[in-house]
Amino acid sequence: MSTTALGISALFMVGCCALAQIARVICRRLVTREGLVPILINEAIAAAELCACCFELIIVADNFGVSMYAVCLFLLTIWWGRVWGDASACPYTHMEDVVEGRTSFKEMALRSWAELMGGCCVYRVVQVFWWLELAETHRGRAFETCNADLQVSPYLGAVIEGVATLLCRLASKTISEKEPRFGSYIDSFIGTSLVVAAFNFSGGYFNPVLATALKWGCRGHTHLEHIIVYWIGACAGAVLSIPVFKVPAVRRLLLGEGAASKSKQE
């Protein structure tokens, strides 16, 4: 495939990020009061930005390989880490907050709903862009039947998504506590590496909203199998990271002797 097609894909993703940032600025100016409304809007914007870019990343992976996909994803995750603020575009982070008593079940449910709306609705924008067929890689993609990325049994897929999400969350918690130099780059590299490792097995989504927006109803798995793999698997891995991160042996491995001793005292 030509570099022109890759350039068009890159410009589309940059444009999505720019439009999302403009939307955030407008939101801050129009919604000045504090509360749940601006939080939900920011979650919807972040999810729309995430899913729009990842729709185009499918085009990149299919035509330019997983390596180029990984490079683009790595750069995008660094950007998102800088501009999203408190938004996560991922339901299980709010589930973790509920388990640890930092938020209510109501807020978790509303945030997850906002993320689903943002992630699923943005497909119409992507579909119009693909319909224009500005690049040869977009020919026929706007209305084609999608195929599931799950290449293993649903239960094995749930284990893969769950274990990878667990490792990803443990890495993020470790980086958050240690605050190393270039921590955001390290976190993005670990996340991208895990995605690439799981790419040919479950698709490596590690985010229920992202998986639902991109692959719900696709040929190759049922709705129940989708929920088992991408919702139950990923969310179970994330929630499990909370007690696992408190285990002294795990803290000693990730944070050092001092952290393990502090954990025992608590």
Coordinates of N, CA and C in Angstrom, one line a residue, residues 59-234:
I59 N -7.7 -0.1 10.0 CA -7.2 0.0 8.6 C -5.7 -0.1 8.5
V60 N -5.0 0.6 9.5 CA -3.6 0.6 9.5 C -3.0 -0.8 9.7
A61 N -3.6 -1.6 10.7 CA -3.1 -2.9 10.9 C -3.4 -3.9 9.8
D62 N -4.5 -3.7 9.1 CA -4.9 -4.6 8.0 C -4.0 -4.4 6.8
N63 N -3.5 -3.1 6.6 CA -2.8 -2.8 5.4 C -1.3 -2.5 5.6
F64 N -0.9 -2.2 6.8 CA 0.5 -1.8 7.0 C 1.2 -2.6 8.1
G65 N 0.4 -3.6 8.6 CA 1.0 -4.5 9.6 C 0.9 -4.1 11.0
V66 N 1.1 -5.0 11.9 CA 1.0 -4.8 13.4 C 2.0 -3.8 13.9
S67 N 3.2 -3.8 13.3 CA 4.3 -2.9 13.7 C 3.9 -1.4 13.6
M68 N 3.3 -1.1 12.4 CA 2.9 0.3 12.2 C 1.7 0.6 13.1
Y69 N 0.8 -0.4 13.3 CA -0.3 -0.2 14.2 C 0.2 0.1 15.6
A70 N 1.3 -0.6 16.1 CA 1.8 -0.4 17.4 C 2.5 0.9 17.6
V71 N 3.2 1.4 16.6 CA 3.8 2.7 16.6 C 2.7 3.8 16.8
C72 N 1.6 3.7 16.0 CA 0.6 4.7 16.0 C -0.1 4.7 17.4
L73 N -0.4 3.4 17.9 CA -1.1 3.3 19.2 C -0.2 3.9 20.3
F74 N 1.1 3.6 20.3 CA 2.0 4.1 21.3 C 1.9 5.7 21.3
L75 N 2.0 6.3 20.2 CA 2.0 7.8 20.1 C 0.6 8.3 20.6
L76 N -0.5 7.6 20.2 CA -1.8 8.1 20.6 C -2.0 7.9 22.1
T77 N -1.5 6.8 22.7 CA -1.7 6.7 24.2 C -0.9 7.7 25.0
I78 N 0.2 8.1 24.4 CA 1.0 9.2 25.1 C 0.2 10.5 25.1
W79 N -0.4 10.8 23.9 CA -1.2 12.0 23.8 C -2.4 12.0 24.7
W80 N -3.1 10.8 24.7 CA -4.3 10.7 25.5 C -4.0 10.9 27.0
G81 N -2.9 10.3 27.4 CA -2.5 10.5 28.8 C -2.2 11.9 29.2
R82 N -1.9 12.8 28.2 CA -1.6 14.2 28.5 C -2.9 15.0 28.5
V83 N -3.9 14.7 27.7 CA -5.0 15.6 27.5 C -6.3 15.1 28.1
W84 N -6.5 13.9 28.5 CA -7.7 13.4 29.0 C -8.1 13.8 30.4
G85 N -7.1 14.2 31.2 CA -7.4 14.6 32.5 C -7.9 13.4 33.4
D86 N -9.1 13.6 34.0 CA -9.7 12.6 34.8 C -10.5 11.5 34.0
A87 N -10.7 11.8 32.8 CA -11.4 10.9 31.9 C -10.6 9.6 31.7
S88 N -11.2 8.5 31.5 CA -10.5 7.2 31.2 C -11.0 6.5 30.0
A89 N -12.3 6.8 29.6 CA -12.9 6.1 28.5 C -12.9 4.6 28.7
C90 N -13.0 4.2 29.9 CA -12.9 2.7 30.2 C -13.6 2.4 31.5
P91 N -14.7 1.6 31.5 CA -15.5 1.4 32.6 C -14.8 0.8 33.8
Y92 N -13.9 -0.1 33.6 CA -13.3 -0.8 34.8 C -12.5 0.1 35.7
T93 N -12.0 1.2 35.2 CA -11.4 2.1 36.2 C -12.4 2.7 37.2
H94 N -13.6 2.9 36.8 CA -14.6 3.3 37.7 C -15.1 2.2 38.6
M95 N -15.0 1.0 38.1 CA -15.3 -0.2 39.0 C -14.3 -0.3 40.1
E96 N -13.0 -0.1 39.7 CA -12.0 -0.1 40.8 C -12.2 1.0 41.8
D97 N -12.7 2.2 41.3 CA -13.0 3.3 42.3 C -14.1 2.9 43.2
V98 N -15.1 2.2 42.7 CA -16.2 1.8 43.5 C -15.7 0.8 44.6
V99 N -14.9 -0.2 44.2 CA -14.4 -1.2 45.1 C -13.6 -0.5 46.2
E100 N -12.8 0.5 45.9 CA -11.9 1.1 46.8 C -12.6 2.3 47.5
G101 N -13.9 2.5 47.3 CA -14.7 3.5 48.0 C -14.5 4.9 47.6
R102 N -13.9 5.2 46.3 CA -13.6 6.5 45.9 C -14.8 7.1 45.1
T103 N -15.8 6.3 44.7 CA -16.9 6.8 43.9 C -18.1 6.0 44.2
S104 N -19.3 6.4 43.8 CA -20.5 5.6 44.0 C -20.8 4.8 42.8
F105 N -21.7 3.8 43.0 CA -22.2 2.9 41.9 C -22.9 3.7 40.9
K106 N -23.6 4.7 41.3 CA -24.4 5.6 40.3 C -23.4 6.3 39.4
E107 N -22.4 6.9 40.0 CA -21.4 7.6 39.1 C -20.7 6.6 38.2
M108 N -20.4 5.4 38.7 CA -19.7 4.4 37.8 C -20.6 4.1 36.6
A109 N -21.9 3.9 36.9 CA -22.9 3.5 35.9 C -23.0 4.6 34.8
L110 N -23.1 5.8 35.3 CA -23.3 7.0 34.4 C -22.1 7.2 33.6
R111 N -20.9 7.1 34.2 CA -19.7 7.3 33.4 C -19.6 6.2 32.3
S112 N -19.9 5.0 32.7 CA -19.8 3.9 31.7 C -20.8 4.1 30.5
W113 N -22.0 4.6 30.9 CA -23.0 4.9 29.9 C -22.6 6.0 28.9
A114 N -22.0 7.0 29.5 CA -21.5 8.1 28.7 C -20.4 7.7 27.7
E115 N -19.5 6.8 28.2 CA -18.4 6.2 27.4 C -19.0 5.4 26.3
L116 N -20.0 4.6 26.6 CA -20.6 3.8 25.5 C -21.3 4.6 24.4
M117 N -22.0 5.7 24.9 CA -22.6 6.5 23.9 C -21.6 7.2 23.0
G118 N -20.5 7.8 23.6 CA -19.5 8.4 22.8 C -18.8 7.5 21.9
G119 N -18.5 6.3 22.4 CA -17.7 5.3 21.6 C -18.5 4.7 20.4
C120 N -19.8 4.4 20.7 CA -20.6 3.8 19.7 C -21.1 4.8 18.6
C121 N -21.5 6.0 19.1 CA -22.1 7.0 18.1 C -21.0 7.5 17.1
V122 N -19.8 7.5 17.5 CA -18.7 8.1 16.6 C -18.5 7.3 15.4
Y123 N -19.0 6.0 15.4 CA -18.8 5.2 14.2 C -19.4 5.8 13.0
R124 N -20.5 6.5 13.1 CA -21.2 7.2 11.9 C -20.3 8.2 11.3
V125 N -19.5 8.9 12.1 CA -18.5 9.8 11.6 C -17.4 9.1 10.8
V126 N -16.9 8.0 11.4 CA -15.9 7.2 10.7 C -16.4 6.6 9.4
Q127 N -17.7 6.1 9.5 CA -18.3 5.5 8.3 C -18.4 6.5 7.1
V128 N -18.7 7.7 7.4 CA -18.8 8.8 6.4 C -17.4 9.0 5.8
F129 N -16.4 9.1 6.6 CA -15.1 9.3 6.1 C -14.6 8.1 5.3
W130 N -14.9 6.9 5.7 CA -14.6 5.7 4.8 C -15.3 5.7 3.5
W131 N -16.6 6.2 3.6 CA -17.4 6.2 2.4 C -16.9 7.1 1.3
L132 N -16.2 8.2 1.7 CA -15.6 9.1 0.8 C -14.4 8.4 0.0
E133 N -13.9 7.4 0.6 CA -12.8 6.6 -0.1 C -11.7 7.5 -0.6
L134 N -11.2 8.3 0.3 CA -10.1 9.2 0.0 C -8.8 8.4 -0.2
A135 N -8.7 7.2 0.5 CA -7.5 6.4 0.4 C -8.0 5.0 -0.2
E136 N -7.1 4.4 -0.9 CA -7.4 3.0 -1.4 C -7.7 2.0 -0.4
T137 N -7.2 2.2 0.8 CA -7.4 1.3 1.9 C -8.8 1.4 2.5
H138 N -9.5 2.4 2.1 CA -10.9 2.6 2.6 C -12.0 2.1 1.6
R139 N -11.5 1.6 0.5 CA -12.5 1.1 -0.5 C -13.3 -0.1 0.0
G140 N -14.6 0.1 0.0 CA -15.5 -1.0 0.5 C -15.6 -1.2 2.0
R141 N -14.9 -0.3 2.7 CA -14.9 -0.6 4.2 C -16.1 0.0 4.9
A142 N -16.7 1.0 4.3 CA -17.8 1.8 5.0 C -19.0 0.9 5.3
F143 N -19.3 -0.1 4.5 CA -20.5 -0.9 4.6 C -20.3 -2.4 4.6
E144 N -19.0 -2.8 4.8 CA -18.7 -4.2 4.8 C -19.1 -4.8 6.1
T145 N -19.3 -6.1 6.1 CA -19.6 -6.9 7.3 C -18.3 -7.1 8.1
C146 N -18.4 -6.7 9.4 CA -17.1 -6.8 10.2 C -17.0 -8.2 10.7
N147 N -15.7 -8.6 11.0 CA -15.4 -9.9 11.5 C -14.8 -9.7 12.9
A148 N -15.1 -10.7 13.8 CA -14.6 -10.6 15.2 C -13.1 -10.9 15.1
D149 N -12.4 -10.3 16.1 CA -10.9 -10.6 16.2 C -10.6 -11.8 17.1
L150 N -11.6 -12.4 17.7 CA -11.4 -13.5 18.6 C -11.1 -14.7 17.8
Q151 N -9.8 -15.2 18.0 CA -9.3 -16.4 17.3 C -9.2 -17.6 18.2
V152 N -9.6 -17.5 19.4 CA -9.5 -18.7 20.3 C -10.9 -18.8 20.9
S153 N -11.1 -19.8 21.8 CA -12.4 -20.0 22.4 C -12.7 -18.8 23.3
P154 N -14.0 -18.6 23.5 CA -14.4 -17.4 24.3 C -13.8 -17.5 25.8
Y155 N -13.7 -18.6 26.3 CA -13.2 -18.7 27.7 C -11.7 -18.4 27.8
L156 N -11.0 -18.9 26.8 CA -9.5 -18.6 26.7 C -9.4 -17.1 26.4
G157 N -10.2 -16.6 25.5 CA -10.2 -15.2 25.2 C -10.4 -14.3 26.4
A158 N -11.3 -14.7 27.3 CA -11.6 -14.0 28.5 C -10.4 -14.0 29.4
V159 N -9.7 -15.2 29.5 CA -8.5 -15.3 30.3 C -7.4 -14.4 29.8
I160 N -7.3 -14.4 28.5 CA -6.2 -13.5 27.9 C -6.5 -12.0 28.1
E161 N -7.8 -11.6 27.9 CA -8.1 -10.2 28.2 C -8.0 -9.9 29.6
G162 N -8.4 -10.9 30.5 CA -8.3 -10.6 31.9 C -6.9 -10.5 32.5
V163 N -6.1 -11.5 32.1 CA -4.7 -11.5 32.6 C -3.9 -10.3 32.0
A164 N -4.1 -9.9 30.8 CA -3.4 -8.8 30.2 C -3.9 -7.5 30.8
T165 N -5.2 -7.4 31.1 CA -5.7 -6.2 31.8 C -5.1 -6.1 33.2
L166 N -5.1 -7.3 33.9 CA -4.5 -7.3 35.2 C -3.0 -6.8 35.2
L167 N -2.2 -7.3 34.2 CA -0.8 -6.9 34.1 C -0.8 -5.4 33.8
C168 N -1.6 -4.9 32.9 CA -1.6 -3.5 32.5 C -2.0 -2.6 33.7
R169 N -3.0 -3.0 34.5 CA -3.4 -2.2 35.7 C -2.3 -2.2 36.8
L170 N -1.6 -3.4 37.0 CA -0.6 -3.5 37.9 C 0.6 -2.6 37.5
A171 N 0.9 -2.5 36.2 CA 1.9 -1.6 35.7 C 1.6 -0.2 36.0
S172 N 0.3 0.2 35.7 CA -0.1 1.6 35.9 C -0.1 2.0 37.4
K173 N -0.5 1.1 38.3 CA -0.5 1.4 39.7 C 1.0 1.5 40.2
T174 N 1.9 0.7 39.7 CA 3.3 0.7 40.1 C 3.9 2.1 39.6
I175 N 3.6 2.4 38.4 CA 4.2 3.7 37.8 C 3.6 4.9 38.6
S176 N 2.3 4.8 39.0 CA 1.7 5.9 39.7 C 2.3 6.1 41.1
E177 N 2.7 5.0 41.7 CA 3.3 5.1 43.1 C 4.8 5.5 43.0
K178 N 5.5 4.9 42.0 CA 7.0 5.2 42.0 C 7.3 6.5 41.3
E179 N 6.4 6.9 40.4 CA 6.5 8.2 39.6 C 7.9 8.3 39.0
P180 N 8.3 7.4 38.2 CA 9.6 7.5 37.5 C 9.6 8.5 36.4
R181 N 10.8 8.9 36.1 CA 10.9 9.8 34.9 C 10.4 9.1 33.7
F182 N 9.7 9.8 32.8 CA 9.2 9.3 31.6 C 8.1 8.2 31.9
G183 N 7.5 8.3 33.1 CA 6.5 7.3 33.5 C 5.4 7.1 32.5
S184 N 4.9 8.2 31.9 CA 3.8 8.0 30.9 C 4.2 7.3 29.7
Y185 N 5.5 7.5 29.3 CA 6.0 6.7 28.1 C 6.2 5.2 28.4
I186 N 6.6 5.0 29.7 CA 6.8 3.6 30.1 C 5.4 2.9 30.1
D187 N 4.4 3.6 30.7 CA 3.1 3.0 30.8 C 2.5 2.8 29.4
S188 N 2.7 3.7 28.5 CA 2.2 3.5 27.1 C 2.9 2.4 26.4
F189 N 4.2 2.2 26.7 CA 5.0 1.1 26.0 C 4.5 -0.2 26.5
I190 N 4.2 -0.3 27.8 CA 3.8 -1.6 28.4 C 2.4 -1.9 27.9
G191 N 1.5 -0.9 27.9 CA 0.1 -1.2 27.3 C 0.1 -1.6 25.9
T192 N 0.9 -0.9 25.1 CA 1.0 -1.2 23.6 C 1.6 -2.6 23.4
S193 N 2.6 -3.0 24.2 CA 3.2 -4.3 24.1 C 2.2 -5.4 24.4
L194 N 1.4 -5.2 25.4 CA 0.4 -6.2 25.8 C -0.6 -6.3 24.7
V195 N -1.0 -5.2 24.1 CA -2.0 -5.2 23.0 C -1.4 -6.0 21.8
V196 N -0.2 -5.8 21.5 CA 0.4 -6.5 20.4 C 0.5 -8.0 20.7
A197 N 0.9 -8.3 21.9 CA 1.0 -9.7 22.3 C -0.3 -10.5 22.2
A198 N -1.4 -9.8 22.5 CA -2.8 -10.4 22.4 C -3.5 -10.2 21.1
F199 N -2.8 -9.5 20.2 CA -3.5 -9.1 19.0 C -4.1 -10.2 18.2
N200 N -3.3 -11.3 18.0 CA -3.7 -12.4 17.1 C -4.5 -13.5 17.9
F201 N -4.9 -13.2 19.1 CA -5.7 -14.1 19.9 C -7.1 -13.6 20.2
S202 N -7.1 -12.5 21.0 CA -8.4 -11.9 21.3 C -8.6 -10.5 20.7
G203 N -7.6 -10.0 20.1 CA -7.6 -8.6 19.5 C -6.9 -7.6 20.4
G204 N -6.7 -8.0 21.7 CA -6.0 -7.1 22.6 C -6.7 -5.8 22.9
Y205 N -8.0 -5.8 23.2 CA -8.7 -4.6 23.5 C -8.5 -4.0 24.9
F206 N -8.7 -4.9 25.9 CA -8.5 -4.5 27.3 C -9.3 -3.3 27.7
N207 N -10.4 -3.1 27.0 CA -11.3 -2.0 27.3 C -12.7 -2.4 26.8
P208 N -13.7 -2.6 27.6 CA -15.0 -3.1 27.2 C -15.7 -2.1 26.2
V209 N -15.6 -0.8 26.5 CA -16.2 0.2 25.6 C -15.6 0.1 24.2
L210 N -14.3 0.1 24.1 CA -13.6 0.0 22.9 C -14.0 -1.2 22.1
A211 N -14.0 -2.4 22.8 CA -14.4 -3.6 22.1 C -15.8 -3.6 21.6
T212 N -16.7 -3.1 22.4 CA -18.1 -3.0 22.1 C -18.3 -2.1 20.9
A213 N -17.7 -0.9 20.9 CA -17.9 0.0 19.8 C -17.3 -0.5 18.5
L214 N -16.2 -1.3 18.5 CA -15.6 -1.8 17.3 C -16.1 -3.1 16.9
K215 N -16.5 -4.0 17.8 CA -16.7 -5.4 17.4 C -18.1 -6.0 17.8
W216 N -19.0 -5.2 18.5 CA -20.3 -5.7 18.9 C -21.1 -6.1 17.6
G217 N -21.6 -7.3 17.6 CA -22.4 -7.8 16.5 C -21.6 -8.2 15.3
C218 N -20.3 -8.3 15.4 CA -19.5 -8.7 14.2 C -19.6 -10.3 14.1
R219 N -19.3 -10.7 12.9 CA -19.4 -12.1 12.6 C -18.2 -12.9 13.2
G220 N -18.5 -13.9 14.0 CA -17.4 -14.7 14.6 C -17.6 -15.0 16.0
H221 N -18.5 -14.3 16.7 CA -18.9 -14.6 18.1 C -20.3 -14.1 18.4
T222 N -20.9 -14.7 19.3 CA -22.2 -14.2 19.7 C -22.1 -13.1 20.7
H223 N -23.3 -12.5 21.0 CA -23.3 -11.3 21.9 C -22.8 -11.8 23.3
L224 N -23.3 -13.0 23.7 CA -22.9 -13.5 25.0 C -21.4 -13.8 25.1
E225 N -20.8 -14.3 24.0 CA -19.4 -14.6 24.0 C -18.6 -13.2 24.0
H226 N -19.1 -12.2 23.4 CA -18.5 -10.9 23.4 C -18.5 -10.4 24.8
I227 N -19.6 -10.5 25.5 CA -19.7 -10.0 26.9 C -18.7 -10.8 27.8
I228 N -18.6 -12.1 27.6 CA -17.7 -12.9 28.4 C -16.3 -12.5 28.3
V229 N -15.9 -12.3 27.0 CA -14.5 -12.0 26.7 C -14.1 -10.6 27.1
Y230 N -14.9 -9.6 26.6 CA -14.4 -8.3 26.6 C -15.0 -7.5 27.8
W231 N -16.1 -7.9 28.4 CA -16.6 -7.2 29.6 C -16.2 -8.0 30.9
I232 N -16.6 -9.3 31.0 CA -16.3 -10.0 32.2 C -14.8 -10.2 32.3
G233 N -14.1 -10.6 31.3 CA -12.7 -10.9 31.3 C -11.9 -9.7 31.7
A234 N -12.1 -8.6 31.0 CA -11.3 -7.4 31.3 C -11.6 -6.8 32.6

